[in-house]
Short mmCIF file of C-alpha atoms and ligand atoms in Angstrom, two decimals:
data_model
loop_
_atom_site.label_atom_id
_atom_site.label_comp_id
_atom_site.label_asym_id
_atom_site.label_seq_id
_atom_site.Cartn_x
_atom_site.Cartn_y
_atom_site.Cartn_z
CA MET A 17 101.35 117.02 93.58
CA ASN A 18 99.28 119.05 96.22
CA LYS A 19 96.74 116.71 97.29
CA GLN A 20 97.86 114.53 100.37
CA THR A 21 97.91 110.97 99.08
CA THR A 22 98.64 107.56 101.03
CA GLN A 23 99.26 104.63 99.00
CA ASN A 24 100.14 101.22 100.83
CA ILE A 25 101.01 98.37 98.45
CA MET A 26 99.43 95.40 100.18
CA VAL A 27 101.94 93.02 98.97
CA PHE A 28 103.63 91.80 101.71
CA LYS A 29 107.22 91.64 102.13
CA PRO A 30 108.95 89.75 105.05
CA ALA A 31 108.56 92.66 107.87
CA ASN A 32 109.47 95.50 105.62
CA SER A 33 107.18 97.63 103.32
CA ILE A 34 108.04 100.64 105.14
CA GLN A 35 110.02 101.56 101.95
CA ASP A 36 106.96 100.95 99.67
CA LEU A 37 104.61 103.66 101.65
CA GLN A 38 104.29 106.78 99.13
CA TYR A 39 103.06 110.03 101.32
CA PHE A 40 102.68 113.73 100.32
CA GLY A 41 102.47 116.62 102.59
CA GLU A 42 99.61 119.24 102.18
CA PHE A 43 101.99 121.13 99.83
CA GLY A 44 103.82 118.37 97.81
CA GLY A 45 106.29 118.00 100.87
CA VAL A 46 108.30 114.70 100.91
CA ASN A 47 107.17 114.15 104.47
CA PRO A 48 103.40 113.95 105.47
CA SER A 49 102.19 117.53 107.01
CA ILE A 50 101.96 117.42 110.69
CA SER A 51 98.52 117.78 112.09
CA ASP A 52 98.87 120.52 114.69
CA SER A 53 95.20 120.45 115.90
CA SER A 54 93.45 118.90 118.32
CA THR A 55 89.82 119.33 116.86
CA TYR A 56 88.65 119.19 113.46
CA THR A 57 85.71 121.25 111.46
CA PHE A 58 83.01 119.49 109.94
CA LEU A 59 81.14 121.38 106.54
CA SER A 60 77.74 119.61 107.75
CA ALA A 61 76.33 118.79 111.15
CA LYS A 62 75.22 115.86 109.90
CA THR A 63 78.76 114.34 108.90
CA MET A 64 79.79 115.17 112.51
CA PHE A 65 77.13 112.97 113.84
CA ASP A 66 77.87 110.28 111.51
CA THR A 67 81.56 110.74 112.62
CA PHE A 68 80.35 109.84 116.16
CA GLU A 69 78.40 106.88 115.33
CA GLY A 70 81.70 105.72 113.25
CA ASN A 71 80.23 105.93 110.16
CA ALA A 72 82.14 108.59 108.37
CA ASP A 73 85.60 106.92 107.22
CA GLY A 74 88.20 109.59 106.51
CA CYS A 75 87.09 112.00 108.50
CA TYR A 76 88.55 113.35 111.62
CA LEU A 77 87.04 114.39 114.85
CA TYR A 78 89.24 114.75 117.78
CA SER A 79 93.11 113.91 118.24
CA ARG A 80 92.47 111.92 120.79
CA HIS A 81 90.26 109.72 118.78
CA SER A 82 92.74 109.73 115.73
CA SER A 83 95.01 112.10 113.98
CA PRO A 84 96.47 112.36 110.67
CA SER A 85 99.88 112.14 111.98
CA ASN A 86 99.19 109.20 114.16
CA LEU A 87 97.35 107.22 111.28
CA TYR A 88 100.34 108.07 108.91
CA LEU A 89 102.71 106.43 111.80
CA GLY A 90 100.20 103.64 112.42
CA GLU A 91 99.78 102.68 108.71
CA ALA A 92 103.87 102.25 108.29
CA LEU A 93 103.61 99.95 111.43
CA ALA A 94 100.97 97.91 109.94
CA ALA A 95 102.98 97.73 106.92
CA MET A 96 106.08 96.69 109.01
CA GLU A 97 103.76 93.85 110.80
CA GLY A 98 101.77 93.00 107.71
CA THR A 99 98.26 93.27 109.62
CA GLU A 100 95.50 95.40 108.60
CA THR A 101 95.81 98.54 110.33
CA ALA A 102 97.28 99.80 113.65
CA ASN A 103 96.60 102.32 116.50
CA ILE A 104 99.47 104.65 118.27
CA SER A 105 99.20 105.39 121.87
CA ALA A 106 101.31 107.41 124.34
CA SER A 107 103.43 104.59 125.52
CA GLY A 108 104.03 100.93 125.12
CA MET A 109 102.01 100.20 128.38
CA GLY A 110 99.19 102.64 127.11
CA ALA A 111 98.99 99.83 124.16
CA ILE A 112 99.11 96.81 126.72
CA THR A 113 96.73 97.71 128.92
CA SER A 114 94.10 99.20 126.59
CA VAL A 115 94.40 95.75 124.79
CA ILE A 116 94.05 93.73 128.05
CA LEU A 117 91.09 95.69 128.93
CA GLN A 118 89.47 95.70 125.47
CA LEU A 119 89.68 91.97 125.13
CA CYS A 120 88.86 90.96 128.86
CA SER A 121 85.52 92.04 131.39
CA ALA A 122 85.18 91.47 134.78
CA SER A 123 86.02 87.55 135.66
CA ASP A 124 87.91 86.63 132.34
CA HIS A 125 91.23 85.15 132.68
CA ILE A 126 94.65 85.50 130.90
CA VAL A 127 97.44 82.88 130.41
CA SER A 128 100.62 84.61 130.20
CA SER A 129 104.23 83.96 130.04
CA ARG A 130 105.91 84.83 133.29
CA THR A 131 108.89 86.40 131.78
CA ILE A 132 107.45 89.61 130.54
CA TYR A 133 108.62 92.99 130.99
CA GLY A 134 108.37 94.25 134.49
CA GLY A 135 105.35 96.76 133.76
CA THR A 136 103.42 94.04 131.64
CA TYR A 137 103.93 91.75 134.76
CA ALA A 138 102.88 94.21 137.39
CA PHE A 139 99.66 95.28 135.45
CA LEU A 140 98.58 91.59 135.18
CA LYS A 141 99.49 90.85 138.62
CA ASN A 142 98.40 93.62 140.76
CA PHE A 143 96.13 95.91 138.85
CA ALA A 144 93.55 93.76 136.49
CA PRO A 145 92.38 91.88 139.49
CA ARG A 146 91.07 94.93 140.66
CA PHE A 147 88.84 94.41 137.64
CA ASN A 148 88.59 90.72 138.58
CA ILE A 149 90.56 89.85 135.85
CA GLU A 150 93.11 87.07 136.59
CA THR A 151 96.29 86.15 135.08
CA THR A 152 98.05 82.63 135.33
CA PHE A 153 101.97 82.96 134.65
CA VAL A 154 103.29 80.02 133.00
CA ASP A 155 106.68 78.86 131.24
CA ILE A 156 105.79 79.94 127.56
CA THR A 157 108.43 77.73 126.24
CA LYS A 158 106.26 74.75 127.33
CA LEU A 159 103.16 74.56 124.85
CA ASP A 160 101.57 71.75 127.05
CA VAL A 161 101.89 73.92 130.31
CA VAL A 162 100.27 76.75 128.47
CA GLU A 163 97.50 74.54 127.14
CA ALA A 164 96.74 73.25 130.65
CA ALA A 165 96.34 76.30 132.20
CA ILE A 166 93.92 77.56 130.05
CA THR A 167 90.21 77.72 131.79
CA LYS A 168 86.78 78.30 130.45
CA ASN A 169 87.20 81.86 131.39
CA THR A 170 90.33 82.55 129.56
CA LYS A 171 90.00 85.05 126.67
CA VAL A 172 93.80 85.99 126.01
CA LEU A 173 97.11 84.37 125.70
CA TYR A 174 100.06 86.55 126.15
CA CYS A 175 103.56 86.63 125.69
CA GLU A 176 106.57 88.56 124.39
CA SER A 177 108.26 87.00 121.07
CA VAL A 178 111.41 87.41 122.65
CA SER A 179 111.13 88.06 126.28
CA ASN A 180 112.50 90.38 128.68
CA PRO A 181 115.08 89.82 130.10
CA LEU A 182 115.52 86.07 129.86
CA LEU A 183 115.49 86.15 125.98
CA GLU A 184 113.13 83.13 125.66
CA VAL A 185 111.66 82.62 122.52
CA ALA A 186 107.96 82.18 122.05
CA ASP A 187 106.80 79.42 119.58
CA ILE A 188 104.23 81.88 117.83
CA LYS A 189 102.96 79.52 115.59
CA GLY A 190 102.43 76.36 118.29
CA LEU A 191 100.65 79.23 120.65
CA ALA A 192 98.68 80.37 117.81
CA ALA A 193 97.31 76.73 117.35
CA ILE A 194 96.53 76.48 121.13
CA ALA A 195 94.64 80.18 120.93
CA LYS A 196 92.78 79.17 117.81
CA ARG A 197 91.83 75.68 119.58
CA HIS A 198 90.33 77.63 122.35
CA ASP A 199 89.44 80.58 120.75
CA LEU A 200 91.35 83.03 122.83
CA LYS A 201 93.40 86.16 121.21
CA LEU A 202 96.90 85.75 121.02
CA VAL A 203 98.60 88.85 121.92
CA VAL A 204 102.19 89.03 121.20
CA ASP A 205 104.53 92.37 122.21
CA ASN A 206 107.16 92.11 119.76
CA THR A 207 109.43 94.95 121.14
CA PHE A 208 112.62 92.98 121.45
CA SER A 209 112.57 91.68 117.96
CA PRO A 210 111.21 94.52 115.27
CA LEU A 211 111.67 93.36 111.53
CA SER A 212 113.55 89.91 112.73
CA ILE A 213 110.27 88.36 113.58
CA SER A 214 106.87 89.22 112.03
CA PRO A 215 104.30 87.58 114.91
CA ALA A 216 101.14 88.65 112.51
CA THR A 217 102.52 86.37 109.59
CA LEU A 218 102.90 83.41 112.31
CA GLY A 219 99.37 83.79 113.45
CA ALA A 220 99.27 86.47 116.38
CA ASP A 221 95.79 88.08 116.52
CA VAL A 222 97.20 91.54 117.87
CA VAL A 223 101.10 92.46 117.78
CA ILE A 224 102.03 95.36 120.32
CA HIS A 225 105.29 97.40 120.40
CA SER A 226 106.94 99.79 122.68
CA LEU A 227 108.09 102.14 120.20
CA THR A 228 110.25 103.90 122.94
CA LYS A 229 112.87 101.01 122.24
CA PHE A 230 114.32 100.11 118.67
CA ILE A 231 111.68 101.44 116.76
CA ASN A 232 112.05 104.98 117.69
CA GLY A 233 115.48 104.29 118.48
CA SER A 234 116.75 107.70 119.89
CA SER A 235 115.43 107.45 123.72
CA ASP A 236 113.86 110.75 123.31
CA THR A 237 110.26 109.93 124.06
CA VAL A 238 108.11 106.92 124.72
CA GLY A 239 105.45 105.48 122.48
CA GLY A 240 103.24 102.43 121.76
CA VAL A 241 101.33 100.65 118.91
CA VAL A 242 98.73 97.91 118.39
CA CYS A 243 98.96 96.60 115.23
CA GLY A 244 95.58 94.22 114.29
CA THR A 245 92.65 93.78 112.22
CA GLN A 246 90.83 97.04 111.23
CA GLU A 247 87.67 95.30 113.38
CA PHE A 248 89.78 95.46 116.53
CA ILE A 249 91.42 98.55 115.80
CA ASN A 250 88.27 100.08 115.23
CA ASP A 251 86.85 98.48 118.54
CA LEU A 252 89.79 100.35 120.34
CA ARG A 253 88.87 103.52 118.94
CA ASN A 254 85.11 103.19 119.72
CA VAL A 255 83.75 106.45 121.32
CA ASN A 256 81.56 104.45 123.64
CA ASP A 257 83.57 101.26 124.70
CA GLY A 258 86.89 101.81 122.92
CA ALA A 259 89.74 101.30 125.62
CA SER A 260 92.11 103.27 123.60
CA MET A 261 89.36 106.25 123.31
CA LEU A 262 88.78 106.17 126.59
CA LEU A 263 91.52 105.48 128.68
CA GLY A 264 93.24 108.52 126.68
CA SER A 265 96.66 107.26 126.12
CA THR A 266 97.06 109.35 122.36
CA MET A 267 100.36 110.26 121.11
CA ASP A 268 100.79 113.87 120.15
CA SER A 269 101.27 114.63 116.48
CA LEU A 270 104.27 116.40 116.50
CA ARG A 271 105.81 113.32 118.15
CA ALA A 272 104.17 110.52 115.95
CA ALA A 273 105.85 112.75 112.89
CA SER A 274 109.25 112.52 114.75
CA VAL A 275 108.95 108.77 115.33
CA LEU A 276 107.85 108.02 111.59
CA LYS A 277 111.09 109.54 110.40
CA ASN A 278 113.07 107.23 112.50
CA LEU A 279 111.33 104.46 111.86
CA ARG A 280 112.66 104.76 108.08
CA THR A 281 116.08 103.87 109.20
CA LEU A 282 114.78 100.93 111.25
CA HIS A 283 116.14 98.09 108.66
CA ILE A 284 119.63 99.55 108.85
CA ARG A 285 119.76 100.05 112.44
CA MET A 286 118.50 96.44 113.25
CA GLN A 287 121.22 94.93 110.93
CA GLN A 288 123.99 96.70 112.64
CA HIS A 289 122.50 96.22 116.36
CA SER A 290 121.99 92.36 115.49
CA PHE A 291 125.31 92.19 113.77
CA ASN A 292 127.32 93.70 116.93
CA ALA A 293 125.44 91.72 119.33
CA ALA A 294 126.09 88.55 117.62
CA PHE A 295 129.83 89.25 117.28
CA LEU A 296 129.82 90.16 121.29
CA ALA A 297 128.00 87.21 122.38
CA LYS A 298 130.26 85.13 120.36
CA LYS A 299 133.37 86.64 121.92
CA PHE A 300 131.74 86.40 125.43
CA LYS A 301 130.96 82.96 125.35
CA ASP A 302 134.40 81.88 123.98
CA ASP A 303 135.60 83.88 126.91
CA GLY A 304 133.76 81.59 129.00
CA LEU A 305 131.07 83.99 130.04
CA LYS A 306 127.62 82.72 130.93
CA THR A 307 126.20 84.39 127.79
CA VAL A 308 122.57 84.48 126.77
CA TYR A 309 121.72 85.23 123.01
CA PRO A 310 119.27 83.76 120.57
CA GLY A 311 121.73 83.99 117.81
CA LEU A 312 124.21 81.44 119.68
CA LYS A 313 123.83 77.64 118.96
CA SER A 314 123.93 77.13 122.93
CA HIS A 315 120.58 79.03 122.94
CA PRO A 316 117.56 76.63 123.80
CA SER A 317 115.45 78.43 121.08
CA HIS A 318 118.00 78.94 118.71
CA GLU A 319 116.55 76.78 116.19
CA LEU A 320 113.16 78.09 116.81
CA PHE A 321 114.10 81.59 116.30
CA LYS A 322 115.81 80.77 113.19
CA SER A 323 112.65 79.08 111.84
CA MET A 324 110.53 82.42 112.36
CA MET A 325 113.09 85.12 111.26
CA ASN A 326 113.32 87.23 108.49
CA LYS A 327 116.95 86.41 107.96
CA LYS A 328 118.49 89.58 107.09
CA TYR A 329 117.69 91.07 110.12
CA GLY A 330 119.43 88.70 112.38
CA PHE A 331 118.96 87.74 116.11
CA GLY A 332 118.80 91.27 117.59
CA GLY A 333 120.18 93.53 119.60
CA MET A 334 119.63 92.41 123.29
CA LEU A 335 121.81 89.95 125.20
CA THR A 336 122.55 88.86 128.43
CA ILE A 337 125.76 87.86 130.54
CA ASP A 338 126.06 86.37 133.97
CA VAL A 339 128.81 87.72 136.27
CA GLY A 340 127.87 85.66 139.22
CA ALA A 341 126.86 88.46 141.78
CA LEU A 342 125.03 91.74 141.63
CA GLU A 343 128.35 93.65 143.23
CA LYS A 344 130.40 92.69 139.99
CA ALA A 345 127.42 93.34 137.77
CA ASN A 346 127.37 97.00 139.50
CA GLU A 347 131.27 97.36 139.12
CA LEU A 348 131.50 96.24 135.61
CA MET A 349 128.64 98.47 134.44
CA GLU A 350 130.03 101.48 136.17
CA LEU A 351 133.19 100.91 134.80
CA MET A 352 131.96 100.40 131.37
CA GLN A 353 130.37 103.41 131.62
CA ASN A 354 133.46 105.41 133.00
CA ARG A 355 135.08 104.35 129.72
CA ASN A 356 132.35 105.32 127.77
CA LEU A 357 131.68 101.95 126.27
CA GLY A 358 128.01 102.44 127.03
CA TYR A 359 125.34 104.05 129.56
CA LEU A 360 124.21 102.21 132.77
CA ALA A 361 120.83 102.90 131.99
CA VAL A 362 117.04 101.04 131.35
CA SER A 363 115.41 100.65 128.09
CA LEU A 364 117.14 99.45 124.84
CA GLY A 365 117.38 100.43 120.97
CA PHE A 366 119.67 103.24 121.30
CA TYR A 367 122.57 104.22 119.32
CA LYS A 368 124.74 103.53 122.24
CA THR A 369 124.94 100.34 123.96
CA LEU A 370 122.81 100.27 127.38
CA PHE A 371 123.10 98.36 130.19
CA SER A 372 121.53 97.24 133.19
CA ALA A 373 120.80 94.81 135.96
CA PRO A 374 117.23 93.47 135.76
CA GLY A 375 116.87 91.85 138.94
CA SER A 376 117.19 95.12 141.01
CA SER A 377 115.47 97.26 138.25
CA THR A 378 113.32 96.63 135.05
CA SER A 379 112.33 93.28 136.51
CA SER A 380 112.08 94.45 140.29
CA GLU A 381 108.71 94.14 140.21
CA ILE A 382 108.95 90.44 140.08
CA PRO A 383 109.44 89.18 143.68
CA GLU A 384 112.75 87.57 144.44
CA ASP A 385 111.89 84.21 144.87
CA GLU A 386 109.61 84.14 141.32
CA GLN A 387 113.03 85.52 139.96
CA LYS A 388 115.19 82.99 141.26
CA GLU A 389 112.71 80.25 139.86
CA MET A 390 112.65 81.79 136.34
CA GLY A 391 116.20 82.09 136.20
CA LEU A 392 116.79 85.47 136.94
CA SER A 393 120.03 85.74 138.63
CA ASN A 394 121.36 88.66 140.71
CA GLY A 395 124.74 88.66 138.71
CA LEU A 396 122.92 89.21 135.14
CA ILE A 397 123.59 92.05 133.07
CA ARG A 398 121.23 93.04 130.17
CA PHE A 399 122.91 94.62 127.57
CA SER A 400 120.99 96.30 124.65
CA ILE A 401 124.00 96.54 121.94
CA GLY A 402 124.64 100.04 120.38
CA LEU A 403 125.47 100.80 116.57
CA ASP A 404 129.48 100.95 117.11
CA ALA A 405 130.84 101.25 114.07
CA ASP A 406 134.15 99.05 115.31
CA ILE A 407 132.73 96.26 117.61
CA ASP A 408 135.95 94.25 117.94
CA ARG A 409 137.36 97.75 119.50
CA THR A 410 134.59 97.74 121.99
CA TYR A 411 134.93 94.06 122.82
CA GLN A 412 138.70 94.75 123.36
CA LEU A 413 137.92 97.43 125.84
CA VAL A 414 135.17 95.52 127.50
CA ARG A 415 137.75 92.93 127.93
CA VAL A 416 140.24 95.18 129.85
CA CYS A 417 137.52 96.16 132.23
CA MET A 418 136.47 92.47 132.88
CA LYS A 419 140.13 91.43 133.35
CA GLU A 420 140.66 94.35 135.85
CA LEU A 421 137.61 93.21 137.74
CA ASN A 422 138.67 89.60 137.71
CA ILE A 423 135.66 88.56 136.21
CA LEU A 424 137.80 87.16 133.13
CA LYS A 425 140.99 85.43 134.31
CA PRO A 426 144.05 86.46 132.17
CA LYS A 427 144.64 83.72 129.16
CA LYS A 428 148.08 82.29 129.06
C1 LIG B 28 109.64 99.05 127.72
C2 LIG B 28 108.73 97.89 127.18
C3 LIG B 28 107.62 97.84 127.18
C4 LIG B 28 106.70 99.19 127.93
O1 LIG B 28 106.74 100.44 127.07
P1 LIG B 28 106.90 101.98 127.60
O2 LIG B 28 107.22 102.40 126.21
O3 LIG B 28 107.61 102.03 128.40
O4 LIG B 28 105.48 102.28 128.06
C5 LIG B 28 106.58 97.06 127.09
N1 LIG B 28 107.08 95.79 126.59
C6 LIG B 28 108.69 95.51 126.73
C7 LIG B 28 109.29 94.49 126.11
C8 LIG B 28 109.24 96.86 126.68
O5 LIG B 28 110.84 96.53 126.74
#
């Protein structure tokens, strides 16, 4: 086989058709060849003109528009999410900002969950108003409140399937019904729950990921993707008015090839992240710690998550505990890092456990009074649970740290 072929088998298996993709490299390699070029030759001048007009399918023009490596990665992610296609960007924020600016013009309005990634919040709250795009932030778990916030100018309903950092769960079917009724686009950031939840199959119009997190999984790059219809992705790439094309947040081909290779083990990693997180969440809760994990029956949206999930990938790798005060949280995180139980770092989806105190880090863009109102307390620690081979041993060692700091009272 010396011809580059891509075969996307269109039968949707819940959230994981990646295994069925068939790629060959230029010389029959088992990995697609990396296109190490920013620009592409044309056999005829007419084809070049047609490509600019968007009429020459399969012709590459310039790597900011698209590149073979980005298309391969995009196809794999579209297969994962069950959308027609996808567009790769250089970061999650590169994906989010171009989607918002593609869907909204001056004087348009967005209804967004109030518990979202700090950067997204800052963009909607502080940056988009420069273009006269206003956002109303709501409690996304209350569908009546969401619907009441819609105005005649609303164009987008925005949320995260599992929110950062409070792990609130969005009722995607319910939100999709509202979006349909009011002719809005439902945009869902699925970064916290890849494979576990497939928003597009539940009615989301656009699904976004920060590839930086679980999907790439090796904390060596930032990256993003927009999954959607062919029509919307074409709009994003349009040379005349496409936000992705014109804002220019394009991933380099070498990196796209690297992310694609990591993506292939995502299903195994997610199972282990979920297994370990579920184990720790249960233990922490039994120890009397204030623990939030969607897999716990005590989680207000446990049943909702269950009704949406692709079971075998579990409830994800993220959990939070509240140790009461920021000083305590800091002490515990430093001690856990000293004992090599994880790293005091933002971000998620790494093989090591990562922990941070969101109130003073990743969500510090959100003013303190608003943090309080949404239940984001000072002593909150967000964990991205790693791929530890013996999670019980990790638990025992974390427990020792907690006892030393009087977070856990010694049991009789
Ligand atoms: C990290 C993150 C982003 C931003 O992605 P970058 O790759 O850092 O630009 C967006 N949404 C969520 C939920 C995230 O965790």
